[in-house]
PDB file of N, CA and C in Angstrom:
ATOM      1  N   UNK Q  25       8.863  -6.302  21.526  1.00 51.00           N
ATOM      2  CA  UNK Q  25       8.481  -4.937  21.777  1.00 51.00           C
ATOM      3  C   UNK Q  25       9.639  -4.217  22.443  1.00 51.00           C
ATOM      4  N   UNK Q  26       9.534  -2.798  22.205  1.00 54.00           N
ATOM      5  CA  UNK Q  26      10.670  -2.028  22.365  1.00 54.00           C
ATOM      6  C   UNK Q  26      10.288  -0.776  23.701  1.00 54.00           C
ATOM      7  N   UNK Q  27      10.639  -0.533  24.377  1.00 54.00           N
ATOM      8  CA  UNK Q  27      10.061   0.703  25.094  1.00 54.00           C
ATOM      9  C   UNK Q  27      11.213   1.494  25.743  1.00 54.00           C
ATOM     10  N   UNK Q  28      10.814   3.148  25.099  1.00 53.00           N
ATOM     11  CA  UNK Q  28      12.065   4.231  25.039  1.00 53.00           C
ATOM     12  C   UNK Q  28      11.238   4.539  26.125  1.00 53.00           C
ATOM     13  N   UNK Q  29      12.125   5.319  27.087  1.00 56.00           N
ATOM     14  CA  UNK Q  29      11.380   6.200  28.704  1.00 56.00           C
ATOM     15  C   UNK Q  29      12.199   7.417  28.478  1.00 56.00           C
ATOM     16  N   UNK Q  30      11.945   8.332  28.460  1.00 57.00           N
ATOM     17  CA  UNK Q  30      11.836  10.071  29.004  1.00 57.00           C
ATOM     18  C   UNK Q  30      11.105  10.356  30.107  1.00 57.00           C
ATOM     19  N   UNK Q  31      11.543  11.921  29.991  1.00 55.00           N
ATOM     20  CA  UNK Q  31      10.854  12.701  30.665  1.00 55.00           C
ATOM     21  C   UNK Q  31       9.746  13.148  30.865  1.00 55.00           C
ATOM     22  N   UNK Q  32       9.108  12.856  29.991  1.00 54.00           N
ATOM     23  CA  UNK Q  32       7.841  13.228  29.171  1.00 54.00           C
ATOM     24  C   UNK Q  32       6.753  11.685  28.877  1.00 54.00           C
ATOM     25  N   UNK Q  33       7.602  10.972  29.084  1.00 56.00           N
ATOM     26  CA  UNK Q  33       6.601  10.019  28.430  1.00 56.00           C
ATOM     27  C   UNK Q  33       7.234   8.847  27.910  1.00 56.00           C
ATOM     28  N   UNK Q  34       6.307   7.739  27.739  1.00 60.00           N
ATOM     29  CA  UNK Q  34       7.085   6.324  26.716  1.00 60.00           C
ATOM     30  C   UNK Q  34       6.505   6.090  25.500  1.00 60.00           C
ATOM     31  N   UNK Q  35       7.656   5.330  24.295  1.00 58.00           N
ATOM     32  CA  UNK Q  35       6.935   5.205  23.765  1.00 58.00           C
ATOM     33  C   UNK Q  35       7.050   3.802  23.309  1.00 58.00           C
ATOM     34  N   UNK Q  36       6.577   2.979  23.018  1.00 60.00           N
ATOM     35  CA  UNK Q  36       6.157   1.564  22.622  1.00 60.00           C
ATOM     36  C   UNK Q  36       6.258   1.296  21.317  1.00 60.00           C
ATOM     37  N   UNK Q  37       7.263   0.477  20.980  1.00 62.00           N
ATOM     38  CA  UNK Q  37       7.284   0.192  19.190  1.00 62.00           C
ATOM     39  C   UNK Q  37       7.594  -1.725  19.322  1.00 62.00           C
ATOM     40  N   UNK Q  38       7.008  -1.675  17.756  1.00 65.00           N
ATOM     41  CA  UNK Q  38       7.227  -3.134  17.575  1.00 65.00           C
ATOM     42  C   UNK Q  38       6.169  -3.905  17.829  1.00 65.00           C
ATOM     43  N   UNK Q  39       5.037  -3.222  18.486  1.00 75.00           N
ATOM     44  CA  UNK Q  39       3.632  -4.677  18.594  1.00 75.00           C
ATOM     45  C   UNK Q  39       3.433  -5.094  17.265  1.00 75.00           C
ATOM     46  N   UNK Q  40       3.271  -6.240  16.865  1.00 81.00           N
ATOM     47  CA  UNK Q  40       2.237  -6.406  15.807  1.00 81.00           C
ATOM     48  C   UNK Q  40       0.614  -7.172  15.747  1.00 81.00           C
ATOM     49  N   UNK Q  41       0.308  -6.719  15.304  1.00 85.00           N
ATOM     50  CA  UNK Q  41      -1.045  -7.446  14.846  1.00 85.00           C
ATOM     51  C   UNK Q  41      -1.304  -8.140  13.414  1.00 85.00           C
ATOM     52  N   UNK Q  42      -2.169  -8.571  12.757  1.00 89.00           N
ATOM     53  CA  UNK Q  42      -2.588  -8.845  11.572  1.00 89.00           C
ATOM     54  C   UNK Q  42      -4.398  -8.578  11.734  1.00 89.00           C
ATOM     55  N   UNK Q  43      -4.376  -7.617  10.764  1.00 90.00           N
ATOM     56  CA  UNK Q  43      -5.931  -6.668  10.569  1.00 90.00           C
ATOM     57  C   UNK Q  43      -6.251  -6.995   8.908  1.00 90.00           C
ATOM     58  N   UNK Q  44      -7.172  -7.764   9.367  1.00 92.00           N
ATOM     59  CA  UNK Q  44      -8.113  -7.963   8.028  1.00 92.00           C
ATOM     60  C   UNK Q  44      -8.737  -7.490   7.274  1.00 92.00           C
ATOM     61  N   UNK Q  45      -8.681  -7.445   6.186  1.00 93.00           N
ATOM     62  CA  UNK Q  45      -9.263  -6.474   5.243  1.00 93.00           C
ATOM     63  C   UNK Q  45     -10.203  -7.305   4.177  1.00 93.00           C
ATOM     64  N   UNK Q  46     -11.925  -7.154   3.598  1.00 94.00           N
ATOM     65  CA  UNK Q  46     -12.174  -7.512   2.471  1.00 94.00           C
ATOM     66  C   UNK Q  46     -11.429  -7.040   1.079  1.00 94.00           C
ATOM     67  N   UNK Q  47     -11.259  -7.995   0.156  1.00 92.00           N
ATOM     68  CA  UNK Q  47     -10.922  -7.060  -1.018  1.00 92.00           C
ATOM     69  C   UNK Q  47     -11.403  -6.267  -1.566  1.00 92.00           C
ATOM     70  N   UNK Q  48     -12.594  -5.723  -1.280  1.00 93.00           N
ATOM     71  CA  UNK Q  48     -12.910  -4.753  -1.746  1.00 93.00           C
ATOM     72  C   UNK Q  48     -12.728  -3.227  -1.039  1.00 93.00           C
ATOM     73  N   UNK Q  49     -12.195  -3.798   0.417  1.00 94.00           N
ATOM     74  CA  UNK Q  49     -11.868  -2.657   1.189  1.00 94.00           C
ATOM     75  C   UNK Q  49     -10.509  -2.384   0.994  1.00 94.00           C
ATOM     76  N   UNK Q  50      -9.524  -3.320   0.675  1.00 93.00           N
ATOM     77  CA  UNK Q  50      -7.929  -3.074   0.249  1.00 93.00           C
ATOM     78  C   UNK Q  50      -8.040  -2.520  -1.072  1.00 93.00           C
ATOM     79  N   UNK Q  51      -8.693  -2.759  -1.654  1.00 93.00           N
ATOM     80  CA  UNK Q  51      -8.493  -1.874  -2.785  1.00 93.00           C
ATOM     81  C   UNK Q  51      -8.989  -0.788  -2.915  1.00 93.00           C
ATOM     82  N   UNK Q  52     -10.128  -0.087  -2.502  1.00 93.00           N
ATOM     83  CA  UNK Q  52     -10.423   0.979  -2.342  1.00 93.00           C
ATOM     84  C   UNK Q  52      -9.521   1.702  -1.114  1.00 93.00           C
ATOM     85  N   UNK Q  53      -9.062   1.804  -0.435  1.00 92.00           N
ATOM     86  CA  UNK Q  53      -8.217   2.155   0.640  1.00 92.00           C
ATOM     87  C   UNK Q  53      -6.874   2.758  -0.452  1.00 92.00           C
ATOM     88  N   UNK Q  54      -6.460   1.454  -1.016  1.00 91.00           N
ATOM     89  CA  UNK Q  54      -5.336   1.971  -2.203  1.00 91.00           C
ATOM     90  C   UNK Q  54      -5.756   2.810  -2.891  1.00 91.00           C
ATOM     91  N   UNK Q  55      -6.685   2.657  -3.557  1.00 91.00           N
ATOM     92  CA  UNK Q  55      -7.327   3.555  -5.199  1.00 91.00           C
ATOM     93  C   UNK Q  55      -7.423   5.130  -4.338  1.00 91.00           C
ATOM     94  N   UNK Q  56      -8.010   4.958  -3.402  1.00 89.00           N
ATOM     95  CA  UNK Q  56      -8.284   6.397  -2.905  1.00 89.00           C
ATOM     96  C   UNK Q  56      -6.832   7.774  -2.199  1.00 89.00           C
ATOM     97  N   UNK Q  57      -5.643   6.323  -2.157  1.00 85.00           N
ATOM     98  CA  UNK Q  57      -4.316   6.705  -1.446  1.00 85.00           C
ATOM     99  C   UNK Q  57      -4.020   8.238  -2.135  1.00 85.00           C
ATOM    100  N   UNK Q  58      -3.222   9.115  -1.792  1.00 77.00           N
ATOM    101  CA  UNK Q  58      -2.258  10.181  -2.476  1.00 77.00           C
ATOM    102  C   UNK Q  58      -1.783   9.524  -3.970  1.00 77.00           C
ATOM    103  N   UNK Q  59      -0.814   8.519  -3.393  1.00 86.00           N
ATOM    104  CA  UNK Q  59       0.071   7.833  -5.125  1.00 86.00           C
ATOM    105  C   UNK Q  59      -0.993   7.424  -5.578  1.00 86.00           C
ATOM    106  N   UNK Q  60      -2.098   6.922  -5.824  1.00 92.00           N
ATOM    107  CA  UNK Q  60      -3.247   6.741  -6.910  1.00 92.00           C
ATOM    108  C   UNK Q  60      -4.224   7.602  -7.456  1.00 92.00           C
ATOM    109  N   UNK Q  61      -5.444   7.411  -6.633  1.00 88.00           N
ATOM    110  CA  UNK Q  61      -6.929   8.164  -6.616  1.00 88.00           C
ATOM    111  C   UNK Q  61      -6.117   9.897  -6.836  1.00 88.00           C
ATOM    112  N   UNK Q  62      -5.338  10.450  -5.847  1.00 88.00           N
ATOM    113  CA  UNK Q  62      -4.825  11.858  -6.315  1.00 88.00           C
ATOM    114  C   UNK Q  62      -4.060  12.253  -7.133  1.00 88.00           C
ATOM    115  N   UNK Q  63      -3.151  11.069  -7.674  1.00 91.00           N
ATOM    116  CA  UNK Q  63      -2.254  11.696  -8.333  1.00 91.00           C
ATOM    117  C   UNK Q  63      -2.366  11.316 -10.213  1.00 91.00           C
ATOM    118  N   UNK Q  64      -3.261  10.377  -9.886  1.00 92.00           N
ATOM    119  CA  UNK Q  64      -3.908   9.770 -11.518  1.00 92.00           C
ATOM    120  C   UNK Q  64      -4.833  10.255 -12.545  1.00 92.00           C
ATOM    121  N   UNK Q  65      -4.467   9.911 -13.767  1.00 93.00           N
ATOM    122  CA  UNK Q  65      -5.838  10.440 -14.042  1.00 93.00           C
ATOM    123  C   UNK Q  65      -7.261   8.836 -14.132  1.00 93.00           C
ATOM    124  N   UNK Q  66      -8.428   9.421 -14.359  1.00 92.00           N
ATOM    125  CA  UNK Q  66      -9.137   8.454 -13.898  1.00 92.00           C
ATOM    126  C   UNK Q  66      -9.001   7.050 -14.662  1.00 92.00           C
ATOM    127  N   UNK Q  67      -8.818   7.944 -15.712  1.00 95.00           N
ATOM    128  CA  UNK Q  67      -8.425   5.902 -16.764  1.00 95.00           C
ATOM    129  C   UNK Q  67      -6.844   5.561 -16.711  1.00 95.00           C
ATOM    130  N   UNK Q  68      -6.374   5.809 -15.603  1.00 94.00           N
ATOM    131  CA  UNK Q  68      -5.166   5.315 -15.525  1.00 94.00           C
ATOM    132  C   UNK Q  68      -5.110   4.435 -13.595  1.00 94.00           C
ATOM    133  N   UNK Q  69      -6.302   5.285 -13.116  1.00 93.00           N
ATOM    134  CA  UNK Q  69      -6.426   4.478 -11.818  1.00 93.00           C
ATOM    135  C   UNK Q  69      -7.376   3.439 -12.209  1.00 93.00           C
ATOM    136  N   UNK Q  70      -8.521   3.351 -13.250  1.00 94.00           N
ATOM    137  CA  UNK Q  70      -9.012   2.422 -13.607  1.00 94.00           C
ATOM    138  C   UNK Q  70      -7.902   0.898 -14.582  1.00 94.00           C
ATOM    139  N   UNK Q  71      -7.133   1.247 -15.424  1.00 95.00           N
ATOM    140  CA  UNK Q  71      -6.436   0.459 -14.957  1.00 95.00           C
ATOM    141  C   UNK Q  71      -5.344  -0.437 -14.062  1.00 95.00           C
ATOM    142  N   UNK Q  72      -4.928   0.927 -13.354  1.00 94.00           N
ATOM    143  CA  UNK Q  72      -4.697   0.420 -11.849  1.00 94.00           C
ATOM    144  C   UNK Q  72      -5.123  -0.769 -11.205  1.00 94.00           C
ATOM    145  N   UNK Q  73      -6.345  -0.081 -11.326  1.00 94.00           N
ATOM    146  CA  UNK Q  73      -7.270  -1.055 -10.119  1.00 94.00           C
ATOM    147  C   UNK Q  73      -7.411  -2.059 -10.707  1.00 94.00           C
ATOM    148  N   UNK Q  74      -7.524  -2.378 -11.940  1.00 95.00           N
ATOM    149  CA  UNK Q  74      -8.054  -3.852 -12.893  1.00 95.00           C
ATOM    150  C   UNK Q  74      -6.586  -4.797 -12.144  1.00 95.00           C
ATOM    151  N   UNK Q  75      -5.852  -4.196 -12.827  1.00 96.00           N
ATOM    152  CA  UNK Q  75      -4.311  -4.708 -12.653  1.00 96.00           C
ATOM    153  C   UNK Q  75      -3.887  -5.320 -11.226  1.00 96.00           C
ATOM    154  N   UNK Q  76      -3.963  -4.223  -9.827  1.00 95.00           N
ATOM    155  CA  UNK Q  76      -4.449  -4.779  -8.689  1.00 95.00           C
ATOM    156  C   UNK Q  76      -4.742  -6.091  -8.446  1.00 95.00           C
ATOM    157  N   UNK Q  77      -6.425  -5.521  -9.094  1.00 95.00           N
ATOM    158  CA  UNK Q  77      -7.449  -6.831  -8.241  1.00 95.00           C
ATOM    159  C   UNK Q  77      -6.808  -8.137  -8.741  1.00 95.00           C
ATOM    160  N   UNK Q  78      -5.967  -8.253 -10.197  1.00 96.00           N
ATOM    161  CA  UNK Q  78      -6.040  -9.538 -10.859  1.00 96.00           C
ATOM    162  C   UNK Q  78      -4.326  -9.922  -9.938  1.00 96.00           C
ATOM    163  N   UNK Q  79      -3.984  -9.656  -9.499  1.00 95.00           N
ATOM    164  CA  UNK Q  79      -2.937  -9.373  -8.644  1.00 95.00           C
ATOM    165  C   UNK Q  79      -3.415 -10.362  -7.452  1.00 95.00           C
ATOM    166  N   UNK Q  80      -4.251  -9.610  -6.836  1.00 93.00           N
ATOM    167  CA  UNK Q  80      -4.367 -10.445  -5.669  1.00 93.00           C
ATOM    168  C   UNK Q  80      -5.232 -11.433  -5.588  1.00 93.00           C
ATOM    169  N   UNK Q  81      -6.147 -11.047  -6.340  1.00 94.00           N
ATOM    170  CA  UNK Q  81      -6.916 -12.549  -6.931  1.00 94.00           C
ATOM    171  C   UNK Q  81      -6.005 -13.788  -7.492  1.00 94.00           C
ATOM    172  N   UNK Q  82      -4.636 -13.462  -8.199  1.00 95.00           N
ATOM    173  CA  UNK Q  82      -3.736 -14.300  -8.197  1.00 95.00           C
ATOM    174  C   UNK Q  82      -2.765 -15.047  -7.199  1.00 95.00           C
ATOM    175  N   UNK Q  83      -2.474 -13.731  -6.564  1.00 94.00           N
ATOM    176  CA  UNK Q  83      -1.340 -14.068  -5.704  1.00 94.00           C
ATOM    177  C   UNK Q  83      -1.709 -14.147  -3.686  1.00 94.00           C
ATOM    178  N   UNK Q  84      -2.820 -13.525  -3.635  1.00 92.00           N
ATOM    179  CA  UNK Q  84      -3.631 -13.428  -2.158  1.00 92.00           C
ATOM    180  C   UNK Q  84      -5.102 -14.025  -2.605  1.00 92.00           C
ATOM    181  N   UNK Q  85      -5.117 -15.294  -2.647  1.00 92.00           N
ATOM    182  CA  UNK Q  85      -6.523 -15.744  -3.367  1.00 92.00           C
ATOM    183  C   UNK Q  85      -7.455 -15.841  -1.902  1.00 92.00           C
ATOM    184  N   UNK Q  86      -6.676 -15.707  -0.821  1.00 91.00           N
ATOM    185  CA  UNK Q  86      -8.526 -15.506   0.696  1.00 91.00           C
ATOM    186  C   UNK Q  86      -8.573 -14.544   0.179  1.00 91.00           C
ATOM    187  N   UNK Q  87      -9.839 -14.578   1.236  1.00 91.00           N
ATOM    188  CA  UNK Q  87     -11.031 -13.557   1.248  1.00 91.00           C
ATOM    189  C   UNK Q  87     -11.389 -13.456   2.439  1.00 91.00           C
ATOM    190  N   UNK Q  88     -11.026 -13.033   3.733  1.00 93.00           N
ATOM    191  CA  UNK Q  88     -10.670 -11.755   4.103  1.00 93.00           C
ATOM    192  C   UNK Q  88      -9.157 -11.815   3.765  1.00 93.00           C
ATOM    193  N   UNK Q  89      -8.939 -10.621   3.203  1.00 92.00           N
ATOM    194  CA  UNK Q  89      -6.975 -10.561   3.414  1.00 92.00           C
ATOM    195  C   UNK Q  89      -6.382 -10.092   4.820  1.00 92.00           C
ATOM    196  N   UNK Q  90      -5.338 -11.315   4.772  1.00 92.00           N
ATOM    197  CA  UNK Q  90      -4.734 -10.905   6.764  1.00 92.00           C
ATOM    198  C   UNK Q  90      -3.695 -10.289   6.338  1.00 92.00           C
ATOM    199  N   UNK Q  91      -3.516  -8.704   6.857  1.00 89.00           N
ATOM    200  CA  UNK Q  91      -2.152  -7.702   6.176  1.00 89.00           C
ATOM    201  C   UNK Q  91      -1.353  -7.300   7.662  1.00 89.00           C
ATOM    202  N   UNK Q  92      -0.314  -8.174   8.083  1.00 89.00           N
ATOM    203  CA  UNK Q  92       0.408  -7.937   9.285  1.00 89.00           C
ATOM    204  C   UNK Q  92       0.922  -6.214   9.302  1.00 89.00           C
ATOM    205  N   UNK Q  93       0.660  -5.862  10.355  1.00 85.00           N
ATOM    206  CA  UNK Q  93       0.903  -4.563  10.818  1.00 85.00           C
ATOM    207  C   UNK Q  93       1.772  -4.467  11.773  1.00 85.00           C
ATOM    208  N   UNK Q  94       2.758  -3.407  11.987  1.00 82.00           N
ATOM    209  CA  UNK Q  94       3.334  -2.971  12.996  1.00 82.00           C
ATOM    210  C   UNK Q  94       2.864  -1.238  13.947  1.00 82.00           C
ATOM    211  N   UNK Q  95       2.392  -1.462  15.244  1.00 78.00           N
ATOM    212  CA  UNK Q  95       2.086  -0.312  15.464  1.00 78.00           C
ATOM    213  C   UNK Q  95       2.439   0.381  16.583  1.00 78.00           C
ATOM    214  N   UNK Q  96       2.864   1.253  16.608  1.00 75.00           N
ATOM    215  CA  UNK Q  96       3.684   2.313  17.484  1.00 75.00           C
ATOM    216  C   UNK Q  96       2.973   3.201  18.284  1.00 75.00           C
ATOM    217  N   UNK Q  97       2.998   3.229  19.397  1.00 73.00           N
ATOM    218  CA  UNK Q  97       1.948   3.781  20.587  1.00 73.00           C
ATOM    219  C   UNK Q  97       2.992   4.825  21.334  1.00 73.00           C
ATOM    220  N   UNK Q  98       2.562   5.929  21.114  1.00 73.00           N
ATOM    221  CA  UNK Q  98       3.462   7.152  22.258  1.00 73.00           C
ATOM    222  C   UNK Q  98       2.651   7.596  22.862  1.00 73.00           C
ATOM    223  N   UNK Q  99       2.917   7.259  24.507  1.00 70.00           N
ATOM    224  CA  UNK Q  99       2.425   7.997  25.987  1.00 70.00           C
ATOM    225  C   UNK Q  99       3.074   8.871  26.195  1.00 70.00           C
ATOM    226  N   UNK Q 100       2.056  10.221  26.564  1.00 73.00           N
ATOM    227  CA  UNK Q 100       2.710  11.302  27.054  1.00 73.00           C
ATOM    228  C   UNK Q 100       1.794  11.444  28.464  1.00 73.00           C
ATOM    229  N   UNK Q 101       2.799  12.858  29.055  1.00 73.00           N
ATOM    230  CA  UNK Q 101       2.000  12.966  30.366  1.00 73.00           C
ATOM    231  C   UNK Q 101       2.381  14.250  30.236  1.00 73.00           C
ATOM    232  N   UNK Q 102       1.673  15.531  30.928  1.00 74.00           N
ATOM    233  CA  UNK Q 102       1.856  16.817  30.970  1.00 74.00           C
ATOM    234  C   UNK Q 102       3.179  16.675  32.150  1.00 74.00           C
ATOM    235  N   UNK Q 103       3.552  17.721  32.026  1.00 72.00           N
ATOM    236  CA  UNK Q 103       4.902  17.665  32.985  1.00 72.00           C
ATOM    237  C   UNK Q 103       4.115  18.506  34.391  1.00 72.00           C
ATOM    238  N   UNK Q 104       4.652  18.193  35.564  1.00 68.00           N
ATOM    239  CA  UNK Q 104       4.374  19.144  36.833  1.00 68.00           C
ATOM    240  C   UNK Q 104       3.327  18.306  37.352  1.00 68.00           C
TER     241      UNK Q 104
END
């Protein structure tokens, strides 16, 4: 872990965790993203998603999926 100090405040980078996801919640999370669900048309996120699931059903075969995260926390404080 990393921690910058100002005037104003710290901020904290570099924790990680690993947050679990069902597959059916990683993939809907994706399908629904900007680059998919918005920018697709629907039979093109439907094969998306086919393509996906057979993806991680191949290559991430648990069930819950563990997806390591990095997360960044900024403290502020009013000044005075």
């Amino acid at each position: 872990m990393h921690e910058f100090v100002n005037g104003s405040g710290r901020v904290r980078s570099g924790n990680r965790a690993i947050v679990t996801y069902s597959r059916g919640a990683w993939l809907g999370g994706i399908r629904v993203s900007a680059g998919i669900g918005a920018s697709l048309s629907p039979e093109a996120v439907a094969r998306f998603d086919l393509a996906h699931r057979e993806l991680l059903e191949r290559s991430f075969p648990d069930d819950p999926l563990k997806i390591p995260h990095r997360i960044f926390v900024v403290f502020g404080r009013v000044p005075g």
